[in-house]
């Protein structure tokens, strides 16, 4: 795609960030961009498509391109995993959302054999039993994330972790009560294009990638007590990581 299309998209994004084009506002169409920037129609079209692909805008056939009304979430990995948040009884997930309307959908809890990759990360034998917690998260009634947690069944089988509602503070608070509090975490992430099933589950815009995160939680002794595979709508999130020395 011509560099000029990227420059136009960057300029429009800056104007969105500055509030010139607010949520739901129609962006300048191709004729206006051709006139204002002195570019070809294909270049103007490419700039708008870039904003749609990045999740900043939505295209409405026959009407135009509009600023996306959904405000991206800031996922602060360091803050959301802090012990202070769990001590306050707040869930990890609530850190991302703040005061915005949120809900959990398609919550399922079951016990099954650990997939090979899960067994490797949990440092258990292949085929060992695990408790699986699967759910989708919605903000402002829009699906933004799907998450599946795997925990050793012999550790949590007869606890609230194996129930749909794990109680205040979530599963990490329950693990702490069992004497296996997670104190160290590792996350591996990559961006990729979603499958058709994933696109449907997260209702991602065409051309929008997803962010896949694998998090492993460890005790002070180095025991892995949870593996969480998360799939995020890349157009709905900004990621932040804060590091010490």
Short mmCIF file of C-alpha atoms in Angstrom, two decimals:
data_model
loop_
_atom_site.label_atom_id
_atom_site.label_comp_id
_atom_site.label_asym_id
_atom_site.label_seq_id
_atom_site.Cartn_x
_atom_site.Cartn_y
_atom_site.Cartn_z
CA UNK A 1 0.00 0.00 0.00
CA UNK A 2 1.45 3.45 -0.89
CA UNK A 3 3.21 5.25 1.91
CA UNK A 4 0.90 8.20 1.39
CA UNK A 5 -2.06 6.08 2.48
CA UNK A 6 -0.28 5.37 5.77
CA UNK A 7 0.46 9.07 6.24
CA UNK A 8 -3.17 10.00 5.67
CA UNK A 9 -4.31 7.29 8.07
CA UNK A 10 -1.85 8.56 10.69
CA UNK A 11 -3.15 12.10 10.27
CA UNK A 12 -6.77 11.00 10.59
CA UNK A 13 -5.91 8.93 13.65
CA UNK A 14 -4.27 11.96 15.28
CA UNK A 15 -7.38 14.01 14.57
CA UNK A 16 -9.50 11.26 16.15
CA UNK A 17 -7.25 11.22 19.22
CA UNK A 18 -7.48 15.02 19.48
CA UNK A 19 -11.28 14.82 19.48
CA UNK A 20 -11.87 16.46 16.11
CA UNK A 21 -13.70 13.31 15.04
CA UNK A 22 -15.54 11.88 18.02
CA UNK A 23 -17.03 8.40 18.47
CA UNK A 24 -19.66 7.65 15.83
CA UNK A 25 -18.69 10.62 13.66
CA UNK A 26 -18.38 10.09 9.90
CA UNK A 27 -14.83 10.51 8.61
CA UNK A 28 -14.07 12.41 5.40
CA UNK A 29 -14.95 10.22 2.42
CA UNK A 30 -12.75 9.35 -0.53
CA UNK A 31 -13.66 12.48 -2.57
CA UNK A 32 -12.80 14.75 0.37
CA UNK A 33 -9.48 12.98 0.98
CA UNK A 34 -8.60 13.15 -2.72
CA UNK A 35 -9.28 16.90 -2.65
CA UNK A 36 -7.65 17.68 0.70
CA UNK A 37 -4.52 15.54 0.30
CA UNK A 38 -4.12 15.67 -3.47
CA UNK A 39 -3.96 11.90 -3.85
CA UNK A 40 -5.55 9.28 -6.08
CA UNK A 41 -8.87 7.69 -5.13
CA UNK A 42 -7.13 4.34 -4.51
CA UNK A 43 -4.78 5.99 -2.01
CA UNK A 44 -7.67 7.66 -0.17
CA UNK A 45 -9.52 4.35 -0.05
CA UNK A 46 -6.40 2.63 1.31
CA UNK A 47 -6.11 5.15 4.15
CA UNK A 48 -9.67 4.51 5.28
CA UNK A 49 -9.18 0.74 5.03
CA UNK A 50 -6.12 1.02 7.28
CA UNK A 51 -8.18 2.71 10.00
CA UNK A 52 -10.83 0.00 9.71
CA UNK A 53 -8.20 -2.76 9.90
CA UNK A 54 -6.71 -1.16 13.02
CA UNK A 55 -10.09 -1.06 14.75
CA UNK A 56 -10.24 2.75 14.80
CA UNK A 57 -13.15 2.97 12.37
CA UNK A 58 -16.00 0.94 10.93
CA UNK A 59 -17.18 0.90 7.33
CA UNK A 60 -20.89 1.11 6.61
CA UNK A 61 -21.53 0.24 2.96
CA UNK A 62 -23.44 2.95 1.17
CA UNK A 63 -22.97 5.38 4.07
CA UNK A 64 -19.27 5.92 4.75
CA UNK A 65 -16.54 5.25 7.31
CA UNK A 66 -17.19 6.18 10.93
CA UNK A 67 -15.06 6.48 14.06
CA UNK A 68 -15.57 3.38 16.12
CA UNK A 69 -17.71 4.14 19.16
CA UNK A 70 -16.02 1.53 21.34
CA UNK A 71 -13.18 3.01 23.41
CA UNK A 72 -10.16 0.63 23.52
CA UNK A 73 -9.31 -1.01 26.84
CA UNK A 74 -5.92 -0.55 28.48
CA UNK A 75 -4.67 -3.92 29.70
CA UNK A 76 -2.01 -3.10 32.30
CA UNK A 77 -0.49 -6.54 32.96
CA UNK A 78 1.54 -5.42 35.97
CA UNK A 79 -1.32 -3.68 37.76
CA UNK A 80 -3.94 -6.34 37.05
CA UNK A 81 -1.80 -9.10 38.59
CA UNK A 82 -0.92 -7.22 41.77
CA UNK A 83 -1.64 -8.79 45.14
CA UNK A 84 -3.25 -5.56 46.37
CA UNK A 85 -6.04 -5.94 43.81
CA UNK A 86 -6.80 -9.48 44.96
CA UNK A 87 -6.69 -8.41 48.61
CA UNK A 88 -9.38 -5.82 47.81
CA UNK A 89 -11.57 -8.61 46.49
CA UNK A 90 -11.52 -7.28 42.95
CA UNK A 91 -11.13 -9.56 39.97
CA UNK A 92 -8.15 -9.34 37.64
CA UNK A 93 -10.52 -8.63 34.78
CA UNK A 94 -12.03 -5.56 36.48
CA UNK A 95 -8.67 -3.77 36.22
CA UNK A 96 -9.05 -3.49 32.45
CA UNK A 97 -12.64 -2.30 32.54
CA UNK A 98 -12.91 0.31 35.28
CA UNK A 99 -16.47 1.60 35.60
CA UNK A 100 -17.61 0.51 32.15
CA UNK A 101 -20.48 -2.00 31.85
CA UNK A 102 -19.07 -5.51 31.68
CA UNK A 103 -20.35 -9.07 31.71
CA UNK A 104 -19.22 -12.67 31.36
CA UNK A 105 -20.80 -14.96 28.79
CA UNK A 106 -20.59 -18.64 27.86
CA UNK A 107 -19.05 -19.58 31.21
CA UNK A 108 -18.26 -23.29 31.35
CA UNK A 109 -16.37 -25.31 33.97
CA UNK A 110 -15.43 -28.93 33.41
CA UNK A 111 -12.76 -31.54 34.10
CA UNK A 112 -10.80 -33.16 31.28
CA UNK A 113 -7.43 -34.60 30.29
CA UNK A 114 -4.75 -31.93 29.92
CA UNK A 115 -3.78 -31.19 26.31
CA UNK A 116 -0.10 -31.82 25.66
CA UNK A 117 0.84 -28.12 25.65
CA UNK A 118 -1.03 -27.51 28.93
CA UNK A 119 0.63 -30.50 30.60
CA UNK A 120 4.02 -29.14 29.56
CA UNK A 121 3.36 -25.68 31.01
CA UNK A 122 1.79 -27.05 34.22
CA UNK A 123 4.69 -29.48 34.56
CA UNK A 124 2.36 -32.48 34.93
CA UNK A 125 2.14 -35.79 33.09
CA UNK A 126 0.49 -35.75 29.70
CA UNK A 127 -3.15 -36.71 30.14
CA UNK A 128 -3.28 -35.58 33.77
CA UNK A 129 -6.70 -34.26 34.75
CA UNK A 130 -7.27 -30.51 34.78
CA UNK A 131 -10.15 -28.21 35.70
CA UNK A 132 -10.99 -26.05 32.69
CA UNK A 133 -12.69 -22.68 33.05
CA UNK A 134 -13.84 -21.16 29.74
CA UNK A 135 -15.57 -17.78 29.31
CA UNK A 136 -16.03 -14.72 27.10
CA UNK A 137 -15.79 -11.16 28.38
CA UNK A 138 -18.01 -8.36 27.07
CA UNK A 139 -17.61 -4.61 27.59
CA UNK A 140 -20.37 -2.21 26.56
CA UNK A 141 -22.11 -5.35 25.24
CA UNK A 142 -19.25 -6.03 22.80
CA UNK A 143 -17.17 -9.23 23.07
CA UNK A 144 -13.52 -8.31 23.59
CA UNK A 145 -11.82 -11.39 24.97
CA UNK A 146 -12.12 -15.15 25.26
CA UNK A 147 -10.17 -16.91 28.02
CA UNK A 148 -9.64 -20.54 29.01
CA UNK A 149 -7.88 -21.40 32.29
CA UNK A 150 -6.42 -24.81 33.11
CA UNK A 151 -5.63 -25.82 36.72
CA UNK A 152 -4.43 -29.16 38.17
CA UNK A 153 -7.57 -31.12 39.10
CA UNK A 154 -5.92 -32.84 42.07
CA UNK A 155 -5.33 -29.39 43.55
CA UNK A 156 -8.66 -27.65 42.95
CA UNK A 157 -11.23 -30.35 42.16
CA UNK A 158 -13.23 -30.00 45.40
CA UNK A 159 -12.92 -26.24 45.78
CA UNK A 160 -14.89 -23.21 44.57
CA UNK A 161 -12.46 -22.97 41.66
CA UNK A 162 -14.28 -25.96 40.17
CA UNK A 163 -17.59 -24.10 40.45
CA UNK A 164 -18.88 -21.42 38.05
CA UNK A 165 -18.61 -18.69 40.71
CA UNK A 166 -15.23 -18.92 42.48
CA UNK A 167 -16.14 -16.16 44.93
CA UNK A 168 -14.78 -12.71 45.70
CA UNK A 169 -11.24 -12.15 44.50
CA UNK A 170 -11.45 -14.89 41.89
CA UNK A 171 -9.45 -18.07 41.47
CA UNK A 172 -6.14 -16.52 42.56
CA UNK A 173 -7.63 -15.63 45.95
CA UNK A 174 -8.87 -19.22 46.28
CA UNK A 175 -5.43 -20.56 45.37
CA UNK A 176 -3.91 -18.35 48.06
CA UNK A 177 -6.31 -19.85 50.60
CA UNK A 178 -5.12 -23.30 49.52
CA UNK A 179 -1.53 -22.33 50.29
CA UNK A 180 -0.45 -22.11 46.65
CA UNK A 181 -0.72 -18.37 46.02
CA UNK A 182 0.49 -17.24 42.59
CA UNK A 183 3.29 -14.72 43.06
CA UNK A 184 5.11 -14.89 39.71
CA UNK A 185 3.69 -14.83 36.20
CA UNK A 186 4.96 -15.35 32.70
CA UNK A 187 3.17 -14.23 29.54
CA UNK A 188 3.91 -15.17 25.95
CA UNK A 189 1.97 -13.30 23.29
CA UNK A 190 1.68 -13.01 19.56
CA UNK A 191 -0.59 -11.29 17.06
CA UNK A 192 -2.23 -13.27 14.27
CA UNK A 193 -5.29 -13.35 12.11
CA UNK A 194 -8.28 -15.16 13.68
CA UNK A 195 -9.98 -18.28 12.41
CA UNK A 196 -13.56 -17.94 11.21
CA UNK A 197 -14.79 -19.41 14.52
CA UNK A 198 -12.69 -16.94 16.51
CA UNK A 199 -13.89 -14.03 14.37
CA UNK A 200 -17.47 -15.01 15.14
CA UNK A 201 -16.85 -15.48 18.89
CA UNK A 202 -15.23 -12.05 19.24
CA UNK A 203 -17.19 -10.30 16.48
CA UNK A 204 -13.94 -8.77 15.20
CA UNK A 205 -14.03 -6.37 12.30
CA UNK A 206 -12.85 -7.70 8.92
CA UNK A 207 -9.06 -7.55 8.64
CA UNK A 208 -8.57 -7.11 12.39
CA UNK A 209 -6.01 -9.42 14.03
CA UNK A 210 -6.29 -10.98 17.46
CA UNK A 211 -3.72 -11.04 20.27
CA UNK A 212 -3.11 -14.47 21.73
CA UNK A 213 -1.65 -14.54 25.25
CA UNK A 214 -0.51 -17.56 27.21
CA UNK A 215 -0.06 -16.80 30.91
CA UNK A 216 1.39 -19.21 33.46
CA UNK A 217 1.03 -18.52 37.20
CA UNK A 218 3.67 -19.82 39.63
CA UNK A 219 3.95 -20.09 43.41
CA UNK A 220 6.97 -18.80 45.32
CA UNK A 221 8.38 -22.34 45.11
CA UNK A 222 8.07 -22.35 41.32
CA UNK A 223 5.05 -24.61 41.02
CA UNK A 224 2.82 -23.84 38.04
CA UNK A 225 -0.79 -23.65 39.26
CA UNK A 226 -2.62 -22.16 36.30
CA UNK A 227 -2.29 -21.75 32.55
CA UNK A 228 -4.57 -19.22 30.88
CA UNK A 229 -4.96 -18.94 27.12
CA UNK A 230 -6.49 -15.57 26.22
CA UNK A 231 -7.64 -14.33 22.83
CA UNK A 232 -8.11 -10.55 22.57
CA UNK A 233 -9.65 -8.41 19.85
CA UNK A 234 -6.60 -6.36 18.82
CA UNK A 235 -8.85 -3.48 17.87
CA UNK A 236 -10.28 -3.35 21.39
CA UNK A 237 -7.06 -3.38 23.42
CA UNK A 238 -3.86 -1.51 24.15
CA UNK A 239 -1.29 -3.49 26.17
CA UNK A 240 0.99 -2.07 28.87
CA UNK A 241 3.84 -3.78 30.72
CA UNK A 242 5.80 -2.08 33.51
CA UNK A 243 9.18 -3.47 34.58
CA UNK A 244 11.47 -2.93 37.53
CA UNK A 245 15.26 -3.18 37.57
#
